[in-house]
Short mmCIF file of C-alpha atoms and ligand atoms in Angstrom, two decimals:
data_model
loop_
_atom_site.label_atom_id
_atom_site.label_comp_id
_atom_site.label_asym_id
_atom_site.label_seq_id
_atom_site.Cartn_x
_atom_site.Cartn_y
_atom_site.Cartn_z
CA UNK A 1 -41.37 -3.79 -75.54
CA UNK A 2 -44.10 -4.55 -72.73
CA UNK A 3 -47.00 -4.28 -74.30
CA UNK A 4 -49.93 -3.58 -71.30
CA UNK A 5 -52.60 -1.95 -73.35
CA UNK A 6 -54.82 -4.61 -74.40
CA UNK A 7 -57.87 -3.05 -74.10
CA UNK A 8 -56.95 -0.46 -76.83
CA UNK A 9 -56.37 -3.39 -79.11
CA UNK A 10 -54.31 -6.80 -78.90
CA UNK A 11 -51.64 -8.05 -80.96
CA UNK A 12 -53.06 -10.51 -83.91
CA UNK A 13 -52.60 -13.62 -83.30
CA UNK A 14 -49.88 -15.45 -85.68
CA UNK A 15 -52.72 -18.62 -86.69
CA UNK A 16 -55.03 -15.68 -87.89
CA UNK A 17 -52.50 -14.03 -90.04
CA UNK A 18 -52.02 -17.64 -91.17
CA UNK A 19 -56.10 -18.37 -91.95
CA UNK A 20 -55.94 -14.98 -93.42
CA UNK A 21 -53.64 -14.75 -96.19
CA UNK A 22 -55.27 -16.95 -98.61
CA UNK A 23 -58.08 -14.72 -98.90
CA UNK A 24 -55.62 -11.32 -99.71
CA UNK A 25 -54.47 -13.93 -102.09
CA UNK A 26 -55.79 -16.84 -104.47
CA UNK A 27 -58.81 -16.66 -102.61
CA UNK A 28 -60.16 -13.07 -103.70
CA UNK A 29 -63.00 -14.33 -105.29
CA UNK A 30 -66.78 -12.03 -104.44
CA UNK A 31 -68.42 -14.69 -102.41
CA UNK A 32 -71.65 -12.96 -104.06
CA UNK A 33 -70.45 -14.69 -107.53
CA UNK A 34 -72.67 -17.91 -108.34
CA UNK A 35 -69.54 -20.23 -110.06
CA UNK A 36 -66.95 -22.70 -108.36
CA UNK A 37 -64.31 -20.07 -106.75
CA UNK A 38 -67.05 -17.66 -105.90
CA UNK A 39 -68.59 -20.64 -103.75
CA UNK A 40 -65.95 -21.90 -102.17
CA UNK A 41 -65.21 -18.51 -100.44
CA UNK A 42 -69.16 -18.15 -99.49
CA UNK A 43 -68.83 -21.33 -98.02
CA UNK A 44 -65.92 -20.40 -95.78
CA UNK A 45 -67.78 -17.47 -94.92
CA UNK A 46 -70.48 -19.06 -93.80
CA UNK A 47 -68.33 -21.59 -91.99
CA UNK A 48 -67.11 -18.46 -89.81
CA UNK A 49 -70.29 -17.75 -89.17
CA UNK A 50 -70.84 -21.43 -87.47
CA UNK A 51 -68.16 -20.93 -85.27
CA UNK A 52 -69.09 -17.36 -84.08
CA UNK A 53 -72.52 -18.71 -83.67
CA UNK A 54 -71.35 -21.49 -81.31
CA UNK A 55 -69.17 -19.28 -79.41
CA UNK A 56 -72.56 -17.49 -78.43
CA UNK A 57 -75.13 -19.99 -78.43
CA UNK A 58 -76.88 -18.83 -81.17
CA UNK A 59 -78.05 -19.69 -84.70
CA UNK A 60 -75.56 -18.82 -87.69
CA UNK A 61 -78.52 -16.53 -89.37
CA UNK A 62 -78.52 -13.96 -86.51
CA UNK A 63 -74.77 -13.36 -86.86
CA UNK A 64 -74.09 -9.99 -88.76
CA UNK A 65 -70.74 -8.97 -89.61
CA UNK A 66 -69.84 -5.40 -89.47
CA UNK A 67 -67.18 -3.44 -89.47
CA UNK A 68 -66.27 -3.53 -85.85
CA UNK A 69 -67.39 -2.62 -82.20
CA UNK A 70 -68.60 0.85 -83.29
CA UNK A 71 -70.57 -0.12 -86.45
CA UNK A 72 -72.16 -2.94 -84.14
CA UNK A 73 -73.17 -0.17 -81.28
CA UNK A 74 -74.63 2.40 -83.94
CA UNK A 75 -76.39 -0.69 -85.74
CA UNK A 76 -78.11 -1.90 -82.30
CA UNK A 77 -79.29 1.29 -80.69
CA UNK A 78 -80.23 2.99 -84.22
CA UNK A 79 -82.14 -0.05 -86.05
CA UNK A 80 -83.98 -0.62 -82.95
CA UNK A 81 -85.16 2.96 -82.65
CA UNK A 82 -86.22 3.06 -86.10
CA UNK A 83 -88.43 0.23 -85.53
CA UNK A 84 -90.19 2.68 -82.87
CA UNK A 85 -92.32 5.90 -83.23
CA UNK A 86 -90.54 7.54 -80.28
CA UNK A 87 -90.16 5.87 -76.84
CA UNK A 88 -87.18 5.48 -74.84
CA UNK A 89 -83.65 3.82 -74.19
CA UNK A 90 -82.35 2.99 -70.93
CA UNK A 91 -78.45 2.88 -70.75
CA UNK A 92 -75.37 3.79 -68.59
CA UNK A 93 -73.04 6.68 -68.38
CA UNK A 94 -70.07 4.51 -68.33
CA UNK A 95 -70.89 3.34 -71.88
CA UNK A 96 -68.11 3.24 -74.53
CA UNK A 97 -68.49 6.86 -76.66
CA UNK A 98 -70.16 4.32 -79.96
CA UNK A 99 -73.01 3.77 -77.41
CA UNK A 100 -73.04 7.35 -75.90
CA UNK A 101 -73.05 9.26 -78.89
CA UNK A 102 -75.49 6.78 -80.78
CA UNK A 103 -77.52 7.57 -77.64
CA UNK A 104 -77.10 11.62 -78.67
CA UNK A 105 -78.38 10.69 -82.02
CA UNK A 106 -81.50 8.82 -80.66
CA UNK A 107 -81.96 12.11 -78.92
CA UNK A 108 -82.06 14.63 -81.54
CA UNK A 109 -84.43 12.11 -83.62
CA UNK A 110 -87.48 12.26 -80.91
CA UNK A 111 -85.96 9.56 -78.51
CA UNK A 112 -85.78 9.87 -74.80
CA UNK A 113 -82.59 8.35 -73.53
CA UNK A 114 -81.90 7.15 -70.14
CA UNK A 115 -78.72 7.20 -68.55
CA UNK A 116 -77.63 5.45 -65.47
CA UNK A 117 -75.85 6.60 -63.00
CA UNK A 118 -73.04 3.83 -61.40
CA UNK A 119 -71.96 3.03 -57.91
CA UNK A 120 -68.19 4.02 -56.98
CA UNK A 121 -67.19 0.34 -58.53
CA UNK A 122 -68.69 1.36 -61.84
CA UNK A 123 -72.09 -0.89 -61.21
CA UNK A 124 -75.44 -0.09 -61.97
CA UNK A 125 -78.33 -1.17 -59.49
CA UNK A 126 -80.60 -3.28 -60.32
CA UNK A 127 -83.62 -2.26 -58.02
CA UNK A 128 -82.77 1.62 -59.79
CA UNK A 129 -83.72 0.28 -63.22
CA UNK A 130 -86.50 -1.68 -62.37
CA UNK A 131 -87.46 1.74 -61.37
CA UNK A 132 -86.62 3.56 -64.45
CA UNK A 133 -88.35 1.28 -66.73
CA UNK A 134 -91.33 3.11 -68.93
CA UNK A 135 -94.15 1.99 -70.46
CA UNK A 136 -92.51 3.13 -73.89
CA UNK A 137 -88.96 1.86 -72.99
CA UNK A 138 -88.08 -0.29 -75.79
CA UNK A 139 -84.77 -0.47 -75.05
CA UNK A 140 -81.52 -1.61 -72.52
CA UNK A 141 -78.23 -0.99 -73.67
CA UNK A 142 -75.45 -1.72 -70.98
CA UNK A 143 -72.19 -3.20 -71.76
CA UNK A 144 -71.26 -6.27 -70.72
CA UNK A 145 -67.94 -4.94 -69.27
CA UNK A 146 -66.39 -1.73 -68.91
CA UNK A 147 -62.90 -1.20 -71.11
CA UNK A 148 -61.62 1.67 -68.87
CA UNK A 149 -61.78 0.41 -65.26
CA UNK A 150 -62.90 -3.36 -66.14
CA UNK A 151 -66.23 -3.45 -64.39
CA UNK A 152 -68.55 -6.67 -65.44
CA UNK A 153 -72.22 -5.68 -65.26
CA UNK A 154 -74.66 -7.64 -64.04
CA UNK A 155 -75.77 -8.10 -67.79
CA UNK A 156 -77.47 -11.73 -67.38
CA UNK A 157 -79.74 -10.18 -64.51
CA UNK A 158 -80.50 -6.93 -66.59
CA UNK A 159 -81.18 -9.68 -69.51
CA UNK A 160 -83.84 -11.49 -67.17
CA UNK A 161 -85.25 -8.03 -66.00
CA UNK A 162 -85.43 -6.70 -69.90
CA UNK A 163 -87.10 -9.95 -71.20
CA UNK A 164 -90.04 -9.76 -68.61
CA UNK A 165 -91.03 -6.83 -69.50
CA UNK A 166 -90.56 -7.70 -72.99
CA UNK A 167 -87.85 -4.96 -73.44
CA UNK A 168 -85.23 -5.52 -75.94
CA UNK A 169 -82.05 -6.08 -74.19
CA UNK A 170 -78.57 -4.84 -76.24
CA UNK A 171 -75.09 -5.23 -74.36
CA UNK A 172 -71.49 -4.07 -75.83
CA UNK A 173 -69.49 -7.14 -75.34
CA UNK A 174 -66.92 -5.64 -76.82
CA UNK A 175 -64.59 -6.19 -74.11
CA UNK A 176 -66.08 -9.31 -72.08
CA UNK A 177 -66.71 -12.00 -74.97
CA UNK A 178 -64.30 -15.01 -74.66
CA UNK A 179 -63.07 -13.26 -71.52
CA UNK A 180 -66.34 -14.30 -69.46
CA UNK A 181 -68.30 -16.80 -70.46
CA UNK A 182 -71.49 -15.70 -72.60
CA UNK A 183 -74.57 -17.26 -73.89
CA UNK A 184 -77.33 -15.33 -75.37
CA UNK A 185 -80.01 -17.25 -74.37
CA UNK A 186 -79.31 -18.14 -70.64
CA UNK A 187 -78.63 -14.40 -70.14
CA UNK A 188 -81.60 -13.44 -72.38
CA UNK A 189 -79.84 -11.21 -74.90
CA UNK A 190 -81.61 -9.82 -77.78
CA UNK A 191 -77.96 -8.16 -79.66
CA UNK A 192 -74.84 -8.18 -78.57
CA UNK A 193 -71.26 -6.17 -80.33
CA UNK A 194 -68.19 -7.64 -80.62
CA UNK A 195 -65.07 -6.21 -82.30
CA UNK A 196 -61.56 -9.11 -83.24
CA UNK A 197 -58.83 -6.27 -82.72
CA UNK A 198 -59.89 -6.75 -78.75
CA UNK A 199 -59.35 -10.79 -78.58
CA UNK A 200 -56.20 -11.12 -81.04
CA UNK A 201 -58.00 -10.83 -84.49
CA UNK A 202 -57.59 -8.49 -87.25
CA UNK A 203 -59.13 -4.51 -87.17
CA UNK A 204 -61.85 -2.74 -88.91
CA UNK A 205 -64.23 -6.25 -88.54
CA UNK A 206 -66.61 -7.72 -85.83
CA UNK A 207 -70.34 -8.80 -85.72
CA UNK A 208 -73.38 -7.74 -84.19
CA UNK A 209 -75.59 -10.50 -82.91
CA UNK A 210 -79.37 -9.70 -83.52
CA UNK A 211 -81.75 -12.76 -81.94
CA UNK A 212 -84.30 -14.01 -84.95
CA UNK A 213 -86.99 -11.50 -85.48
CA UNK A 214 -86.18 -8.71 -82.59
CA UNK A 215 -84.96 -6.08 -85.51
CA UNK A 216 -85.57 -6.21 -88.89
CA UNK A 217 -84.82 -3.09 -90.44
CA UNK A 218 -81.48 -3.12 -92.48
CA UNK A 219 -78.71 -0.71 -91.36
CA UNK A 220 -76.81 -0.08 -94.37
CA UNK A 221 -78.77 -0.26 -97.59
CA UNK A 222 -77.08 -2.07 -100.80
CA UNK A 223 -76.61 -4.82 -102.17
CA UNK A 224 -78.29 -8.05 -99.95
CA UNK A 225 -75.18 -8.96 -98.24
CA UNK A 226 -75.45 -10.12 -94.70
CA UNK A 227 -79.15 -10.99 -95.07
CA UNK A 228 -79.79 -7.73 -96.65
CA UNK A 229 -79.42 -6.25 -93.42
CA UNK A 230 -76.10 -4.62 -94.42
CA UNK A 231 -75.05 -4.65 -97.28
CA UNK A 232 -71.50 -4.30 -99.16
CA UNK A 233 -69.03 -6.53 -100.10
CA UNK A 234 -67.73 -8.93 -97.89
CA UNK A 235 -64.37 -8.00 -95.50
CA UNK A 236 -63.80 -11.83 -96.47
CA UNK A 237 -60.00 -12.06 -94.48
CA UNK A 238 -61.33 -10.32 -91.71
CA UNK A 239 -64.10 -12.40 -91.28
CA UNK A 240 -62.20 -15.08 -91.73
CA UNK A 241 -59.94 -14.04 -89.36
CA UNK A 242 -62.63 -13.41 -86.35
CA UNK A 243 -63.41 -16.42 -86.33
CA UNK A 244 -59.88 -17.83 -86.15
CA UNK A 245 -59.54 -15.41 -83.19
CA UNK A 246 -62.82 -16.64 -81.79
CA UNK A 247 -62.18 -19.98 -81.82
CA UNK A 248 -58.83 -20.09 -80.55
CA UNK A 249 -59.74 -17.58 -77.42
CA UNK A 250 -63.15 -19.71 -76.82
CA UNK A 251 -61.05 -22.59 -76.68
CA UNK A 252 -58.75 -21.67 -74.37
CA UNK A 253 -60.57 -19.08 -72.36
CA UNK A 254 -60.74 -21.04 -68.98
CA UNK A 255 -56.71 -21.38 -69.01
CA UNK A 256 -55.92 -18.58 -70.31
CA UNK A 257 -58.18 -16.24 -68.20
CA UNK A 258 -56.98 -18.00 -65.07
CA UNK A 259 -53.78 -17.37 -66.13
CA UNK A 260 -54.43 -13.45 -66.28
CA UNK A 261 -56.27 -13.65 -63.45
CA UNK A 262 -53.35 -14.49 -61.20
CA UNK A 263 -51.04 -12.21 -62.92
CA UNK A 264 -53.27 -9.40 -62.90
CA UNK A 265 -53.45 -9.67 -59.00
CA UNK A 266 -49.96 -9.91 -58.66
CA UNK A 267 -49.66 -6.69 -60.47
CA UNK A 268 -52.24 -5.64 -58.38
CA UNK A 269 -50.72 -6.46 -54.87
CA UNK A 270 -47.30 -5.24 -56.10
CA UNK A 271 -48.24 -2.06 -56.85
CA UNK A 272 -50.67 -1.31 -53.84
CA UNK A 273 -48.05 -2.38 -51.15
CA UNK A 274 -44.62 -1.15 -52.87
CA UNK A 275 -45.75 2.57 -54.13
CA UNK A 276 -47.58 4.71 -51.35
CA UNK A 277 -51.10 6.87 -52.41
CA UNK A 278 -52.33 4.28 -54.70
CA UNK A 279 -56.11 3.00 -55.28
CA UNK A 280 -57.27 0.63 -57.56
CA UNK A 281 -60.33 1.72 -59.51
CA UNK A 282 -63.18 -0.45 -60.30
CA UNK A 283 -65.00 -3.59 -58.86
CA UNK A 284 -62.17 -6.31 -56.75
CA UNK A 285 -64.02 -9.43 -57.90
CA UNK A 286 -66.22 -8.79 -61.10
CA UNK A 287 -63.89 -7.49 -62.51
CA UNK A 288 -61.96 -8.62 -66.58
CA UNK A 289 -59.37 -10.82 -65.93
CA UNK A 290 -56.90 -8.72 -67.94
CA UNK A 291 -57.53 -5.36 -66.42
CA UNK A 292 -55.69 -3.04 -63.95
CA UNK A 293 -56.88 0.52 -63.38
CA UNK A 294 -55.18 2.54 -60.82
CA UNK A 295 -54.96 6.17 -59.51
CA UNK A 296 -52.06 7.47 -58.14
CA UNK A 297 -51.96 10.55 -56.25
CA UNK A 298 -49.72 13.49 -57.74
CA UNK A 299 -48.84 11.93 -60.35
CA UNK A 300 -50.36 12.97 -63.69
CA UNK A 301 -51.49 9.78 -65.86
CA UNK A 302 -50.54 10.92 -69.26
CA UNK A 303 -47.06 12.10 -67.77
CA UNK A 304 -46.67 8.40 -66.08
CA UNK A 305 -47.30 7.19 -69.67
CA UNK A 306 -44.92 8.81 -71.80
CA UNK A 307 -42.24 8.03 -68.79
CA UNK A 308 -42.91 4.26 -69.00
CA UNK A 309 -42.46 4.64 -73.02
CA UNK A 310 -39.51 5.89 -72.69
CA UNK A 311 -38.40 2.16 -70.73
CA UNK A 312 -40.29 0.21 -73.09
CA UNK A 313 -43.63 -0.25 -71.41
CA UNK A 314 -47.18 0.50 -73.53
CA UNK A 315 -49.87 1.60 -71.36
CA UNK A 316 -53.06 4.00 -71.09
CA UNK A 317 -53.96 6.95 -68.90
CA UNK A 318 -57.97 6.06 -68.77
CA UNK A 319 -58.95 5.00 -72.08
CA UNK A 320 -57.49 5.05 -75.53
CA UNK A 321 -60.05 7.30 -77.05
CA UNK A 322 -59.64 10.07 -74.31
CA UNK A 323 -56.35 10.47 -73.15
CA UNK A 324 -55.20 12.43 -75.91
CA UNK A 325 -58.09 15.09 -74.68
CA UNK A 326 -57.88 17.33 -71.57
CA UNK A 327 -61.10 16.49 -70.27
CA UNK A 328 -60.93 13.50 -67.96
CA UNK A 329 -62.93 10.20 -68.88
CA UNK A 330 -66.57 10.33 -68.09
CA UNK A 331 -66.25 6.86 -66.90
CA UNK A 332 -63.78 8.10 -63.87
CA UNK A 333 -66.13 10.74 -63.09
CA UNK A 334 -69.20 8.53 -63.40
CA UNK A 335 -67.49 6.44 -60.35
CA UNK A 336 -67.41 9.95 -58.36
CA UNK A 337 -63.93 10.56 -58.74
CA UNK A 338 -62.65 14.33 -58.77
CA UNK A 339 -60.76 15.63 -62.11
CA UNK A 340 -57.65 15.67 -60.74
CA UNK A 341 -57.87 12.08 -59.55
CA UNK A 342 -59.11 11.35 -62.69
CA UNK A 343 -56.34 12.72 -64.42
CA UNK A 344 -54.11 10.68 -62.19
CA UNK A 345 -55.46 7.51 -64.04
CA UNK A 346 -53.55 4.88 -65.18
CA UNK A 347 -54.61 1.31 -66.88
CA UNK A 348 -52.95 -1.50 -67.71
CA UNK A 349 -54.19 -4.57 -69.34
CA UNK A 350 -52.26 -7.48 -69.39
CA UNK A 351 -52.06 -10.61 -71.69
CA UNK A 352 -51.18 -14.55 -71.53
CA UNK A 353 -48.01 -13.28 -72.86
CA UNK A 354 -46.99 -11.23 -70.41
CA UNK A 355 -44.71 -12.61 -67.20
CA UNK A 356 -43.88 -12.01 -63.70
CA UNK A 357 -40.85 -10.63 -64.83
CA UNK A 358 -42.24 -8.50 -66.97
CA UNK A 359 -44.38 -7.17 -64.00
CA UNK A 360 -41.82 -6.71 -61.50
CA UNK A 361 -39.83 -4.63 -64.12
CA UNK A 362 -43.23 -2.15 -64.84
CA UNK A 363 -44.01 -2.07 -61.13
CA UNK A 364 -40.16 -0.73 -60.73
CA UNK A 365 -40.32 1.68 -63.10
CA UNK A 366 -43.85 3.08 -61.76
CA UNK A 367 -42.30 3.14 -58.59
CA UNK A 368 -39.24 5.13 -59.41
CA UNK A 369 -41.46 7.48 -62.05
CA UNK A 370 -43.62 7.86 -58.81
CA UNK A 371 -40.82 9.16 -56.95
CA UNK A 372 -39.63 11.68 -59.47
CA UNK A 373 -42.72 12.88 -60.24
CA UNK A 374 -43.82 13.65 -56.87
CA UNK A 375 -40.36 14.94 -56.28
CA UNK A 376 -40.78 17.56 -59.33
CA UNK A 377 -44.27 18.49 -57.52
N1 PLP B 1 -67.14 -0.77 -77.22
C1 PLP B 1 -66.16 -0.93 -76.30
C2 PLP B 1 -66.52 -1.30 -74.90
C3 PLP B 1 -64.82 -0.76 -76.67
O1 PLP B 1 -63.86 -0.91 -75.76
C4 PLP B 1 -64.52 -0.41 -78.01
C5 PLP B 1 -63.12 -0.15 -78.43
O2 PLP B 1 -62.33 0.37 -77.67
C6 PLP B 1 -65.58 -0.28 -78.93
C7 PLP B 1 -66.87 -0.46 -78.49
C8 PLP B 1 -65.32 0.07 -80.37
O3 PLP B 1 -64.85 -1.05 -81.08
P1 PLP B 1 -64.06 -0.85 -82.48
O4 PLP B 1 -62.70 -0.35 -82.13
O5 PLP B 1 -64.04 -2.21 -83.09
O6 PLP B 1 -64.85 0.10 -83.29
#
């Protein structure tokens, strides 16, 4: 199998499932408990929460750990709004759907929500929100990078725009952390979501990042877990776990996203000069180091996708979450493309893993699915 849909999730890596297992073991101890064995496990808890910190550039006390991307989205937007007696968000229409439909739920609770338009590469202008900015905007929400077409905002500049006007400043990382380098106080971020399933750690855990003091008000109500902030008992082996993942994909991030780099624009290049009526969607340059997005006259994405799992290849037509629905991705028709071009979407995101042989072979087989498909038009 060639697996090239690593922005739906990635496969674990084999040192997690090694840091894990002691903890769906011997280790099953409620870090809450107040003897030996309960301790120990708090302690390695808290450990993770050093590294994640550090990973960041922030303090182990505004690390929250939830139960993934999603739960960190909803958190962010809906704690924040809470804190406010109407007023409104500014955010993007090429958000993932946990920001969008948080966003709907601001709406129908008195909040007036803001959201972007983006340039044919998927970018939002900067001189546009400066504009858009209210005297009762509390709130930016834009992702750090888009998981459908790979897109990296301008999130440090939106962060230096936000914080002088003393707007709190939210970005989805869900996708970008330990692929680009991120630090939440150069680039002035108030909260930040990341999910593990997206950089080789377990699923159903991540953290939301909440800088000291912007948002106090607890999101799930409990027990005082995670600060009393949200509370429940511990996922202890995911955390764990995350911060395996982080640590390894921190450490390694400048090799390894190098290395995807120039295999990503080999794929690239092969597929734009061997297969005719081909265009590659989102930004050349800022774009995630791991992603591919292409649209390819004719030929139907979710058709191209069951072809190339029939010779082994996993890939996406647009993103994970949509492609089992008829209605093309909003984030395709955000960027101005038509529905049928939309529906001619296919992404592939590569990792380390993956080699030049690999590519060749998936470029092939695109090439000859091309053919029959536009044969059988
Ligand atoms: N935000 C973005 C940008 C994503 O790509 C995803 C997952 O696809 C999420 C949020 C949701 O994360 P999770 O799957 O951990 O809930």
């Amino acid at each position: 199998m060639i697996y090239m849909d690593n922005a739906a999730t990635t496969r674990i890596h084999p040192e997690v499932v090694n840091v894990m297992l002691p903890y769906l073991g011997a280790k099953f101890a409620n870090p809450s408990g107040i003897y030996t064995f309960a301790k120990g496990v708090r302690k390695d808890v808290e450990r993770a929460r050093h590294i994640i910190a550090s990973t960041i550039g922030a303090m182990p006390e505004e690390i929250y750990f939830t139960s993934g991307g999603t739960e960190a989205d909803n958190w962010a937007l809906k704690a924040a709004a809470r804190e406010h007696d109407g007023g409104n968000v500014i955010s993007t229409q090429v958000e993932h759907k946990a920001i969008l439909e948080s966003l709907n739920d601001l709406e129908n609770n008195g909040i007036r929500t803001t959201k972007m338009p983006v340039d044919k590469y998927g970018m939002i202008e900067l001189d546009r929100l400066q504009k858009l900015l209210r005297s009762d905007t509390f709130l930016i929400s834009v992702m750090a990078a888009n998981n459908e077409i790979g897109t990296i905002m301008p999130f440090a500049q939106i962060g230096r725009i936000a914080r002088s006007r003393k707007i709190l400043f939210h970005t989805d990382a869900v996708q970008a952390y330990t692929n680009i380098p991120i630090n939440v106080n150069s680039m002035y971020i108030d909260m930040l979501s990341v999910s593990a399933h997206k950089i080789r750690g377990p699923k159903g855990v991540g953290f939301l990042y909440i800088r000291k003091g912007c948002v106090r008000t607890p999101f799930i109500n409990g027990g005082s877990q995670e600060m009393g902030m949200r509370a429940g008992t511990e996922n202890v082996a995911g955390i764990i776990g995350l911060a395996k993942a982080a640590e390894i994909a921190y450490t390694n991030m400048k090799a390894r996203t190098n290395n995807e780099i120039r295999k990503r624009d080999y794929l690239i290049d092969k597929i734009l000069t061997n297969i005719d009526g081909v265009t590659l969607n989102g930004h050349q340059s800022k774009r995630l180091p791991n992603n591919a997005n292409f649209t390819i006259k004719g030929v139907n994405g979710a058709s191209m996708v069951l072809m190339l799992d029939q010779q082994g290849i996993c890939a996406s037509a647009g993103s994970a979450c949509t492609s089992a629905s008829a209605k093309p991705s909003h984030v395709l028709k955000a960027i101005g493309m038509s529905d049928d071009d939309a529906r001619s979407t296919l992404r592939l995101t590569i990792n380390e893993e993956i080699t030049y042989q690999d590519i060749d072979y998936v470029v092939r087989c695109i090439k000859s699915n091309v053919e029959r498909a536009r044969k059988e038009m």
